CSV table of C-alpha atoms in Angstrom, one decimal:
chain,number,residue,atom,x,y,z
I,557,MET,CA,5.5,58.6,-21.2
I,558,THR,CA,7.9,57.9,-24.0
I,559,LEU,CA,7.2,55.1,-26.5
I,560,SER,CA,10.3,53.2,-25.5
I,561,LEU,CA,9.5,53.3,-21.8
I,562,LYS,CA,5.9,52.3,-22.5
I,563,SER,CA,7.2,49.3,-24.6
I,564,THR,CA,9.6,48.3,-21.8
I,565,LEU,CA,6.7,48.3,-19.2
I,566,LEU,CA,4.5,46.3,-21.6
I,567,GLY,CA,7.3,43.9,-22.2
I,568,THR,CA,8.0,43.5,-18.4
I,569,ALA,CA,4.3,42.9,-17.8
I,570,ALA,CA,4.1,40.3,-20.5
I,571,LEU,CA,7.1,38.4,-19.1
I,572,ALA,CA,5.5,38.6,-15.6
I,573,LEU,CA,2.3,37.2,-17.1
I,574,VAL,CA,4.2,34.3,-18.8
I,575,ALA,CA,6.0,33.5,-15.6
I,576,THR,CA,2.8,33.6,-13.6
I,577,GLN,CA,1.2,31.2,-16.1
I,578,ALA,CA,4.2,28.9,-16.0
I,579,MET,CA,4.0,28.8,-12.2
I,580,ALA,CA,0.3,28.1,-12.5
I,581,GLU,CA,0.9,25.3,-15.0
I,582,GLN,CA,3.6,23.6,-12.9
I,583,ARG,CA,2.2,20.4,-11.5
I,584,THR,CA,3.1,18.9,-8.1
I,585,LEU,CA,3.9,15.3,-7.3
I,586,LYS,CA,3.6,14.6,-3.6
I,587,TYR,CA,6.0,11.7,-2.6
I,588,TYR,CA,6.1,10.0,0.8
I,589,ALA,CA,9.1,7.8,1.7
I,590,ASP,CA,11.2,6.4,4.5
I,591,PHE,CA,14.8,6.8,3.4
I,592,ASP,CA,18.0,6.5,5.5
I,593,PRO,CA,20.5,9.3,4.8
I,594,ALA,CA,22.4,7.6,1.9
I,595,PRO,CA,19.3,6.5,0.0
I,596,LEU,CA,17.8,10.0,0.7
I,597,ALA,CA,20.7,11.7,-1.0
I,598,ALA,CA,20.6,9.3,-3.9
I,599,PHE,CA,16.9,9.9,-4.4
I,600,GLU,CA,17.2,13.7,-4.1
I,601,ALA,CA,19.7,13.6,-6.9
I,602,ALA,CA,17.3,11.4,-9.0
I,603,ILE,CA,14.4,13.7,-8.3
I,604,ALA,CA,16.5,16.7,-9.4
I,605,GLU,CA,17.3,14.8,-12.7
I,606,PHE,CA,13.6,14.0,-13.2
I,607,GLU,CA,12.6,17.7,-12.6
I,608,ALA,CA,15.2,18.9,-15.0
I,609,ALA,CA,13.8,16.6,-17.7
I,610,ASN,CA,10.2,17.6,-16.7
I,611,PRO,CA,10.4,21.3,-15.7
I,612,ASP,CA,6.6,21.5,-15.4
I,613,ILE,CA,6.6,19.0,-12.6
I,614,ASP,CA,7.6,19.8,-9.0
I,615,VAL,CA,8.3,16.7,-6.8
I,616,VAL,CA,7.8,17.3,-3.1
I,617,LEU,CA,9.4,14.6,-1.1
I,618,GLN,CA,8.3,14.1,2.6
I,619,ASN,CA,10.7,11.6,4.4
I,620,PHE,CA,9.6,9.6,7.5
I,621,ASP,CA,11.6,7.4,9.8
I,622,HIS,CA,11.2,3.7,9.2
I,623,GLU,CA,9.0,2.8,12.2
I,624,GLY,CA,6.8,5.9,11.9
I,625,TYR,CA,6.3,5.2,8.2
I,626,LYS,CA,4.9,1.7,8.9
I,627,THR,CA,2.1,3.3,10.9
I,628,SER,CA,1.7,6.5,8.8
I,629,ILE,CA,1.2,4.6,5.5
I,630,ARG,CA,-1.9,3.0,6.8
I,631,ASN,CA,-3.3,6.4,7.7
I,632,PHE,CA,-2.3,8.5,4.7
I,633,LEU,CA,-3.5,5.9,2.2
I,634,THR,CA,-7.0,6.4,3.5
I,635,ALA,CA,-6.9,10.1,4.5
I,636,ASP,CA,-4.4,12.4,2.9
I,637,SER,CA,-3.0,10.3,0.0
I,638,PRO,CA,0.3,11.3,-1.7
I,639,ASP,CA,0.8,10.7,-5.4
I,640,LEU,CA,3.8,8.3,-4.8
I,641,ALA,CA,4.6,6.1,-1.8
I,642,ASN,CA,7.5,3.7,-1.1
I,643,TRP,CA,6.9,0.2,0.1
I,644,TYR,CA,8.0,-3.4,-0.5
I,645,ALA,CA,7.3,-6.2,-3.1
I,646,GLY,CA,5.6,-9.5,-2.7
I,647,ASN,CA,3.2,-10.4,0.1
I,648,ARG,CA,4.1,-7.1,1.9
I,649,MET,CA,2.2,-5.1,-0.8
I,650,ALA,CA,-0.7,-7.6,-1.1
I,651,PRO,CA,-2.8,-6.1,1.7
I,652,PHE,CA,-2.7,-2.7,0.0
I,653,VAL,CA,-3.5,-4.2,-3.4
I,654,ASN,CA,-6.3,-6.3,-2.0
I,655,SER,CA,-7.9,-3.4,-0.2
I,656,GLY,CA,-7.8,-1.2,-3.4
I,657,GLN,CA,-5.2,1.2,-1.9
I,658,PHE,CA,-2.5,0.8,-4.6
I,659,LEU,CA,-3.2,1.5,-8.3
I,660,ASP,CA,-2.7,-1.0,-11.1
I,661,VAL,CA,0.3,0.3,-13.1
I,662,SER,CA,0.4,-2.5,-15.7
I,663,ASP,CA,0.3,0.1,-18.4
I,664,VAL,CA,3.6,1.6,-17.2
I,665,TRP,CA,5.1,-1.9,-17.5
I,666,ALA,CA,3.7,-2.5,-20.9
I,667,HIS,CA,4.6,0.9,-22.4
I,668,ASN,CA,8.2,0.8,-21.1
I,669,ASN,CA,9.0,-2.9,-21.8
I,670,LEU,CA,9.5,-3.5,-18.1
I,671,GLY,CA,8.4,-7.1,-18.4
I,672,ASP,CA,11.8,-7.7,-20.0
I,673,THR,CA,14.1,-5.2,-18.3
I,674,LEU,CA,12.6,-5.8,-14.8
I,675,ALA,CA,11.9,-9.5,-15.5
I,676,SER,CA,13.5,-10.9,-12.3
I,677,ALA,CA,11.1,-8.8,-10.1
I,678,LYS,CA,8.0,-9.1,-12.2
I,679,GLY,CA,6.6,-12.0,-10.2
I,680,SER,CA,7.0,-10.2,-6.9
I,681,MET,CA,5.2,-7.1,-8.3
I,682,THR,CA,2.3,-9.1,-9.8
I,683,ILE,CA,-1.0,-9.9,-8.2
I,684,ASP,CA,-4.0,-11.2,-10.3
I,685,GLY,CA,-1.9,-10.9,-13.4
I,686,LYS,CA,-1.4,-7.1,-12.9
I,687,GLN,CA,1.6,-5.1,-11.7
I,688,TRP,CA,1.1,-2.7,-8.8
I,689,GLY,CA,4.3,-0.7,-8.6
I,690,VAL,CA,7.9,-0.4,-9.8
I,691,PRO,CA,10.9,-1.9,-8.0
I,692,TYR,CA,14.2,0.2,-7.9
I,693,THR,CA,16.6,-1.8,-5.7
I,694,TYR,CA,17.3,-5.1,-4.1
I,695,TYR,CA,20.2,-7.0,-2.6
I,696,GLN,CA,21.1,-10.7,-2.8
I,697,TRP,CA,21.2,-13.4,-0.2
I,698,GLY,CA,23.2,-16.6,-0.9
I,699,ILE,CA,26.1,-18.5,0.6
I,700,TYR,CA,29.3,-16.7,1.5
I,701,TYR,CA,32.3,-19.0,2.0
I,702,ASN,CA,35.8,-19.1,3.2
I,703,LYS,CA,38.1,-20.2,0.3
I,704,ASP,CA,40.9,-21.2,2.7
I,705,ALA,CA,38.5,-23.5,4.6
I,706,TYR,CA,37.6,-25.2,1.3
I,707,LYS,CA,41.3,-25.7,0.6
I,708,GLN,CA,41.9,-27.1,4.0
I,709,ALA,CA,39.1,-29.6,3.7
I,710,GLY,CA,40.1,-30.4,0.1
I,711,VAL,CA,36.6,-29.8,-1.4
I,712,GLU,CA,35.2,-28.0,-4.4
I,713,VAL,CA,32.4,-25.5,-4.5
I,714,PRO,CA,29.2,-27.5,-4.8
I,715,THR,CA,26.2,-27.0,-7.2
I,716,THR,CA,23.8,-29.5,-5.7
I,717,TRP,CA,22.6,-30.1,-2.2
I,718,ALA,CA,23.9,-33.7,-2.3
I,719,GLU,CA,27.4,-32.3,-3.0
I,720,PHE,CA,27.0,-29.7,-0.3
I,721,ILE,CA,26.2,-32.3,2.3
I,722,ASP,CA,29.0,-34.5,1.2
I,723,ASN,CA,31.3,-31.5,1.7
I,724,CYS,CA,29.9,-31.0,5.2
I,725,ALA,CA,31.2,-34.4,6.2
I,726,LYS,CA,34.7,-33.5,5.1
I,727,PHE,CA,34.5,-30.1,6.9
I,728,LYS,CA,33.5,-31.9,10.1
I,729,GLU,CA,36.5,-34.3,9.7
I,730,ALA,CA,38.7,-31.2,9.4
I,731,GLY,CA,37.2,-29.6,12.6
I,732,ILE,CA,35.4,-26.9,10.6
I,733,ASP,CA,31.7,-26.0,11.0
I,734,CYS,CA,30.1,-26.6,7.6
I,735,VAL,CA,27.5,-23.9,8.1
I,736,THR,CA,27.6,-21.1,10.7
I,737,THR,CA,24.8,-18.8,11.7
I,738,GLY,CA,23.7,-16.7,14.7
I,739,THR,CA,20.0,-17.1,15.6
I,740,LYS,CA,20.0,-15.1,18.8
I,741,ALA,CA,18.0,-12.5,16.9
I,742,LEU,CA,16.0,-15.3,15.0
I,743,TRP,CA,16.0,-13.7,11.5
I,744,PRO,CA,19.2,-15.4,10.2
I,745,GLY,CA,17.6,-18.8,10.6
I,746,ALA,CA,14.7,-17.6,8.4
I,747,GLY,CA,17.2,-17.0,5.5
I,748,ILE,CA,18.2,-20.7,5.7
I,749,PHE,CA,14.5,-21.8,5.8
I,750,ASP,CA,13.6,-19.7,2.8
I,751,TYR,CA,16.3,-21.2,0.7
I,752,MET,CA,15.6,-24.7,1.9
I,753,ASN,CA,11.9,-24.3,0.9
I,754,LEU,CA,12.6,-22.4,-2.4
I,755,ARG,CA,15.0,-25.2,-3.5
I,756,THR,CA,12.8,-28.0,-2.3
I,757,ASN,CA,9.4,-26.8,-3.5
I,758,GLY,CA,9.9,-23.7,-5.6
I,759,TYR,CA,8.9,-20.0,-5.5
I,760,ASP,CA,5.1,-20.3,-6.0
I,761,PHE,CA,4.8,-22.9,-3.2
I,762,HIS,CA,6.9,-20.7,-0.9
I,763,MET,CA,4.8,-17.7,-1.5
I,764,ASP,CA,1.6,-19.7,-0.9
I,765,LEU,CA,3.0,-21.0,2.4
I,766,THR,CA,4.0,-17.5,3.6
I,767,ALA,CA,0.6,-16.2,2.5
I,768,GLY,CA,-1.1,-18.8,4.7
I,769,LYS,CA,-2.6,-20.8,1.8
I,770,VAL,CA,-0.7,-24.0,2.6
I,771,ALA,CA,-0.7,-26.0,5.8
I,772,TRP,CA,2.6,-26.2,7.7
I,773,THR,CA,1.8,-29.9,8.2
I,774,ASP,CA,1.7,-30.4,4.4
I,775,ASP,CA,4.0,-33.2,3.2
I,776,ARG,CA,5.8,-30.8,1.0
I,777,VAL,CA,6.8,-28.7,4.0
I,778,LYS,CA,7.9,-31.8,5.8
I,779,ASN,CA,10.1,-32.6,2.8
I,780,THR,CA,11.8,-29.2,3.3
I,781,PHE,CA,12.5,-30.0,6.9
I,782,ALA,CA,13.7,-33.5,6.0
I,783,GLU,CA,16.3,-31.9,3.6
I,784,TRP,CA,17.2,-29.4,6.3
I,785,ALA,CA,17.7,-32.2,8.8
I,786,LYS,CA,20.6,-33.6,6.6
I,787,LEU,CA,22.5,-30.4,7.7
I,788,VAL,CA,21.2,-30.3,11.3
I,789,GLU,CA,21.2,-33.9,12.6
I,790,PRO,CA,24.8,-34.8,11.9
I,791,GLY,CA,26.0,-31.6,13.6
I,792,TYR,CA,27.2,-29.7,10.5
I,793,LEU,CA,25.8,-26.4,11.9
I,794,THR,CA,27.6,-24.2,14.5
I,795,ALA,CA,26.4,-25.8,17.8
I,796,ASN,CA,25.7,-22.7,19.9
I,797,HIS,CA,24.1,-20.6,17.2
I,798,ALA,CA,21.1,-19.8,19.3
I,799,ALA,CA,23.4,-17.8,21.6
I,800,LEU,CA,25.2,-16.0,18.8
I,801,ASP,CA,24.5,-12.7,17.1
I,802,TRP,CA,24.9,-12.8,13.3
I,803,GLN,CA,28.2,-10.8,13.6
I,804,ASP,CA,29.5,-13.5,16.0
I,805,ALA,CA,28.9,-16.1,13.4
I,806,ALA,CA,30.6,-13.9,10.8
I,807,SER,CA,33.7,-13.9,12.9
I,808,LEU,CA,33.7,-17.7,12.8
I,809,LEU,CA,33.7,-17.5,9.0
I,810,VAL,CA,36.5,-14.9,9.0
I,811,GLN,CA,38.6,-17.1,11.3
I,812,GLY,CA,38.2,-20.2,9.2
I,813,LYS,CA,36.3,-22.0,12.0
I,814,ALA,CA,33.3,-22.2,9.7
I,815,ALA,CA,33.2,-22.7,5.9
I,816,ASN,CA,29.8,-21.4,4.8
I,817,TYR,CA,27.3,-18.7,5.9
I,818,VAL,CA,23.8,-18.2,4.4
I,819,MET,CA,23.5,-14.4,4.6
I,820,GLY,CA,22.7,-11.1,2.8
I,821,ASN,CA,25.2,-9.1,0.9
I,822,PHE,CA,25.3,-6.4,3.6
I,823,ALA,CA,27.6,-8.8,5.5
I,824,VAL,CA,30.4,-8.4,3.1
I,825,ALA,CA,31.5,-5.2,4.9
I,826,VAL,CA,31.7,-7.2,8.2
I,827,PHE,CA,33.7,-10.0,6.6
I,828,LYS,CA,36.2,-7.5,5.2
I,829,ASP,CA,36.4,-5.5,8.3
I,830,GLY,CA,37.4,-8.8,10.0
I,831,GLY,CA,40.3,-9.2,7.5
I,832,MET,CA,38.9,-11.2,4.6
I,833,THR,CA,39.7,-10.1,1.0
I,834,ASN,CA,38.3,-11.0,-2.4
I,835,ASP,CA,41.0,-13.7,-2.4
I,836,THR,CA,39.7,-15.4,0.7
I,837,LEU,CA,35.9,-14.7,0.6
I,838,GLY,CA,33.7,-16.4,-2.0
I,839,PHE,CA,30.0,-16.3,-3.0
I,840,MET,CA,27.8,-19.0,-4.5
I,841,LYS,CA,24.2,-19.6,-5.3
I,842,PHE,CA,22.3,-21.8,-2.8
I,843,PRO,CA,22.6,-25.3,-4.4
I,844,GLU,CA,19.9,-27.2,-6.2
I,845,ILE,CA,17.8,-29.6,-4.1
I,846,THR,CA,14.9,-30.7,-6.3
I,847,ALA,CA,16.0,-31.0,-9.9
I,848,GLY,CA,14.1,-29.1,-12.4
I,849,ILE,CA,12.6,-26.5,-10.1
I,850,ALA,CA,13.0,-22.9,-11.6
I,851,ARG,CA,15.7,-21.1,-9.5
I,852,GLY,CA,14.1,-18.6,-7.1
I,853,GLU,CA,16.2,-16.3,-5.1
I,854,GLU,CA,16.0,-14.3,-1.9
I,855,ALA,CA,16.3,-10.5,-2.5
I,856,PRO,CA,14.4,-8.0,-0.4
I,857,THR,CA,13.1,-5.5,-2.9
I,858,ASP,CA,12.2,-1.8,-2.3
I,859,THR,CA,9.4,-0.4,-4.5
I,860,ILE,CA,7.4,2.7,-5.4
I,861,HIS,CA,3.6,2.7,-5.7
I,862,ILE,CA,0.8,5.1,-6.8
I,863,PRO,CA,-1.9,5.2,-4.1
I,864,ALA,CA,-5.5,5.0,-5.2
I,865,GLY,CA,-6.1,8.4,-3.8
I,866,ALA,CA,-3.3,10.1,-5.8
I,867,LYS,CA,-4.4,13.4,-7.4
I,868,ASN,CA,-1.7,13.5,-10.1
I,869,VAL,CA,-1.7,10.0,-11.6
I,870,ASP,CA,-0.3,10.9,-15.0
I,871,ASP,CA,2.8,12.5,-13.7
I,872,ALA,CA,3.2,9.7,-11.0
I,873,LYS,CA,3.3,7.2,-13.9
I,874,LYS,CA,6.0,9.3,-15.6
I,875,PHE,CA,8.1,9.1,-12.4
I,876,LEU,CA,7.7,5.4,-12.1
I,877,ALA,CA,8.8,5.0,-15.7
I,878,PHE,CA,11.8,7.3,-15.0
I,879,MET,CA,12.8,5.2,-11.9
I,880,ALA,CA,12.7,2.0,-13.9
I,881,GLN,CA,15.3,3.3,-16.4
I,882,ALA,CA,18.6,1.4,-16.5
I,883,ASP,CA,20.8,4.6,-16.1
I,884,VAL,CA,18.7,5.9,-13.2
I,885,GLN,CA,18.8,2.6,-11.4
I,886,SER,CA,22.6,2.3,-12.0
I,887,LYS,CA,23.2,5.7,-10.3
I,888,VAL,CA,20.8,5.2,-7.4
I,889,ASN,CA,22.2,1.8,-6.6
I,890,GLU,CA,25.8,2.9,-6.9
I,891,ALA,CA,25.0,5.3,-4.0
I,892,LEU,CA,23.2,2.6,-2.1
I,893,GLY,CA,25.8,-0.1,-2.5
I,894,GLN,CA,22.9,-2.4,-3.7
I,895,LEU,CA,21.7,-3.9,-7.0
I,896,PRO,CA,19.6,-2.3,-9.8
I,897,ILE,CA,16.7,-4.5,-10.9
I,898,ASN,CA,16.9,-3.3,-14.5
I,899,ASN,CA,19.0,-6.0,-16.3
I,900,GLN,CA,20.4,-3.3,-18.6
I,901,SER,CA,21.9,-1.4,-15.7
I,902,LYS,CA,25.6,-1.4,-14.8
I,903,VAL,CA,27.2,-2.3,-11.5
I,904,GLY,CA,30.7,-1.3,-10.3
I,905,ASP,CA,33.7,-3.6,-10.0
I,906,ASP,CA,32.8,-5.1,-6.7
I,907,PRO,CA,32.8,-8.9,-7.3
I,908,PHE,CA,30.0,-9.6,-4.9
I,909,LEU,CA,27.7,-7.0,-6.4
I,910,GLN,CA,28.6,-8.4,-9.9
I,911,ALA,CA,27.9,-11.9,-8.8
I,912,GLY,CA,24.6,-10.9,-7.2
I,913,PHE,CA,23.5,-8.9,-10.2
I,914,GLU,CA,24.1,-11.8,-12.5
I,915,MET,CA,22.4,-14.3,-10.2
I,916,LEU,CA,19.3,-12.2,-9.7
I,917,SER,CA,19.0,-10.9,-13.2
I,918,THR,CA,18.9,-14.5,-14.4
I,919,ALA,CA,16.6,-16.0,-11.7
I,920,ASP,CA,13.7,-17.5,-13.6
I,921,GLY,CA,11.8,-18.8,-10.6
I,922,GLY,CA,10.9,-15.6,-8.8
I,923,ILE,CA,12.3,-13.3,-6.1
I,924,ALA,CA,11.3,-13.9,-2.5
I,925,GLN,CA,11.3,-11.0,-0.1
I,926,PHE,CA,12.6,-12.8,3.1
I,927,PHE,CA,10.4,-14.6,5.6
I,928,ASP,CA,9.6,-11.6,7.9
I,929,ARG,CA,8.5,-9.6,4.9
I,930,ASP,CA,6.6,-12.3,3.1
I,931,ALA,CA,4.7,-13.5,6.2
I,932,PRO,CA,2.6,-11.4,8.6
I,933,ALA,CA,4.6,-10.1,11.6
I,934,GLU,CA,3.0,-12.5,14.2
I,935,MET,CA,3.4,-15.5,11.9
I,936,ALA,CA,7.0,-14.5,11.1
I,937,LYS,CA,7.9,-14.4,14.8
I,938,ILE,CA,6.4,-17.7,15.6
I,939,GLY,CA,7.9,-19.2,12.5
I,940,MET,CA,11.4,-18.0,13.2
I,941,GLU,CA,11.2,-19.3,16.8
I,942,GLY,CA,10.3,-22.7,15.3
I,943,PHE,CA,13.2,-22.5,12.8
I,944,GLN,CA,15.6,-21.8,15.7
I,945,GLU,CA,14.2,-24.7,17.8
I,946,PHE,CA,14.5,-27.1,14.9
I,947,MET,CA,18.1,-26.2,14.4
I,948,VAL,CA,18.7,-27.0,18.0
I,949,LYS,CA,16.3,-29.9,18.5
I,950,PRO,CA,15.4,-31.4,15.0
I,951,GLU,CA,13.6,-34.3,16.8
I,952,ASN,CA,10.9,-31.7,17.7
I,953,VAL,CA,10.0,-31.1,14.0
I,954,ASP,CA,6.4,-32.6,14.2
I,955,LYS,CA,5.6,-30.5,17.3
I,956,ILE,CA,7.0,-27.4,15.7
I,957,LEU,CA,5.0,-27.8,12.5
I,958,GLU,CA,1.8,-28.5,14.4
I,959,ARG,CA,2.4,-25.3,16.4
I,960,LEU,CA,3.0,-23.3,13.2
I,961,GLU,CA,-0.2,-24.8,11.7
I,962,LYS,CA,-2.2,-23.8,14.7
I,963,ALA,CA,-0.8,-20.3,14.4
I,964,ARG,CA,-1.7,-20.2,10.7
I,965,GLY,CA,-5.3,-21.0,11.5
I,966,ARG,CA,-5.5,-18.1,13.9
I,967,ILE,CA,-3.5,-15.4,12.1
I,968,TYR,CA,-4.7,-15.7,8.5
I,969,LYS,CA,-8.4,-14.9,9.0
């Protein structure tokens, strides 16, 4: 064997050894999620960017369907735990935190200044003074309104509940529903209740109520319904809402038969499909009811957590820090058509996304997750049935609250 051939063989062997060692040193992050197609594509792109920046880490994503995931997560957190798992903020994550199945990641927040950049969602990610995951997207709820209906009634956009109710009287005189909704599927009424309670009693009280720590017969809850009655009793709400789907109510707003709609930002596409434009569709914060209460908002928030059984915690924390970055959240949410939580992120030129980003980034009272996320499923169903009944028969309020209180005593054991 010639010297040059021997050198070549030795060099090839050395390269093979280095490659083998590199493969052996590459670490795996097992990630379980439940993405729809658009979010899945956005996350695959984010994962590729993370792997390019961390070539020694291989992220293996296993995607479940939504309903299957709700069952699977309860199994895999105890049996075959991944290193990362998607879930939701607020009371929805509390059972996994309280049972010790999610890890405390307060150090990720501290080391990456997330208390400032993710400030709006910090409250919904905090239990016992610690943070238990990282949020990456949310979308706003609020009041969408028909600008032409406002002109027809000769009223201005209100900032307080008193001004809003005064406007309602003028809308009624003009033959326009002040507020429309469709509660055939129950959940749109929960959006109204959440804002009524957030504005009457504040975020902390609202979270305590949905967590079963406050009686539904408490005077503060009765105060919420008393304020709500100012909308319901005079007939300022679309009369047949219990027979309408939410899209039917959206048509009333589009047609100018209704002035306001308490709804999530996903409805903008429906409004525009019906013919509304940025010139005719407006968005506003839900008005102040109790003066001085810090402004809480409704923004269902998707999150990533490290299960207690994770085998690669260090790299999982690297991934959480990566997903909290402003540029990463900007790109992911551009694909989702939703809002980044990092207040240093950028949103496109859509005026409703811009308005939502400003509103949520400056919310100093906390971010609620929506009634059917913040309350257990059974309580959510009974509660939403009660909200619908109240909006049809407000005189039943005491019976409704007693029924909800009885359910609370049974469900939160």
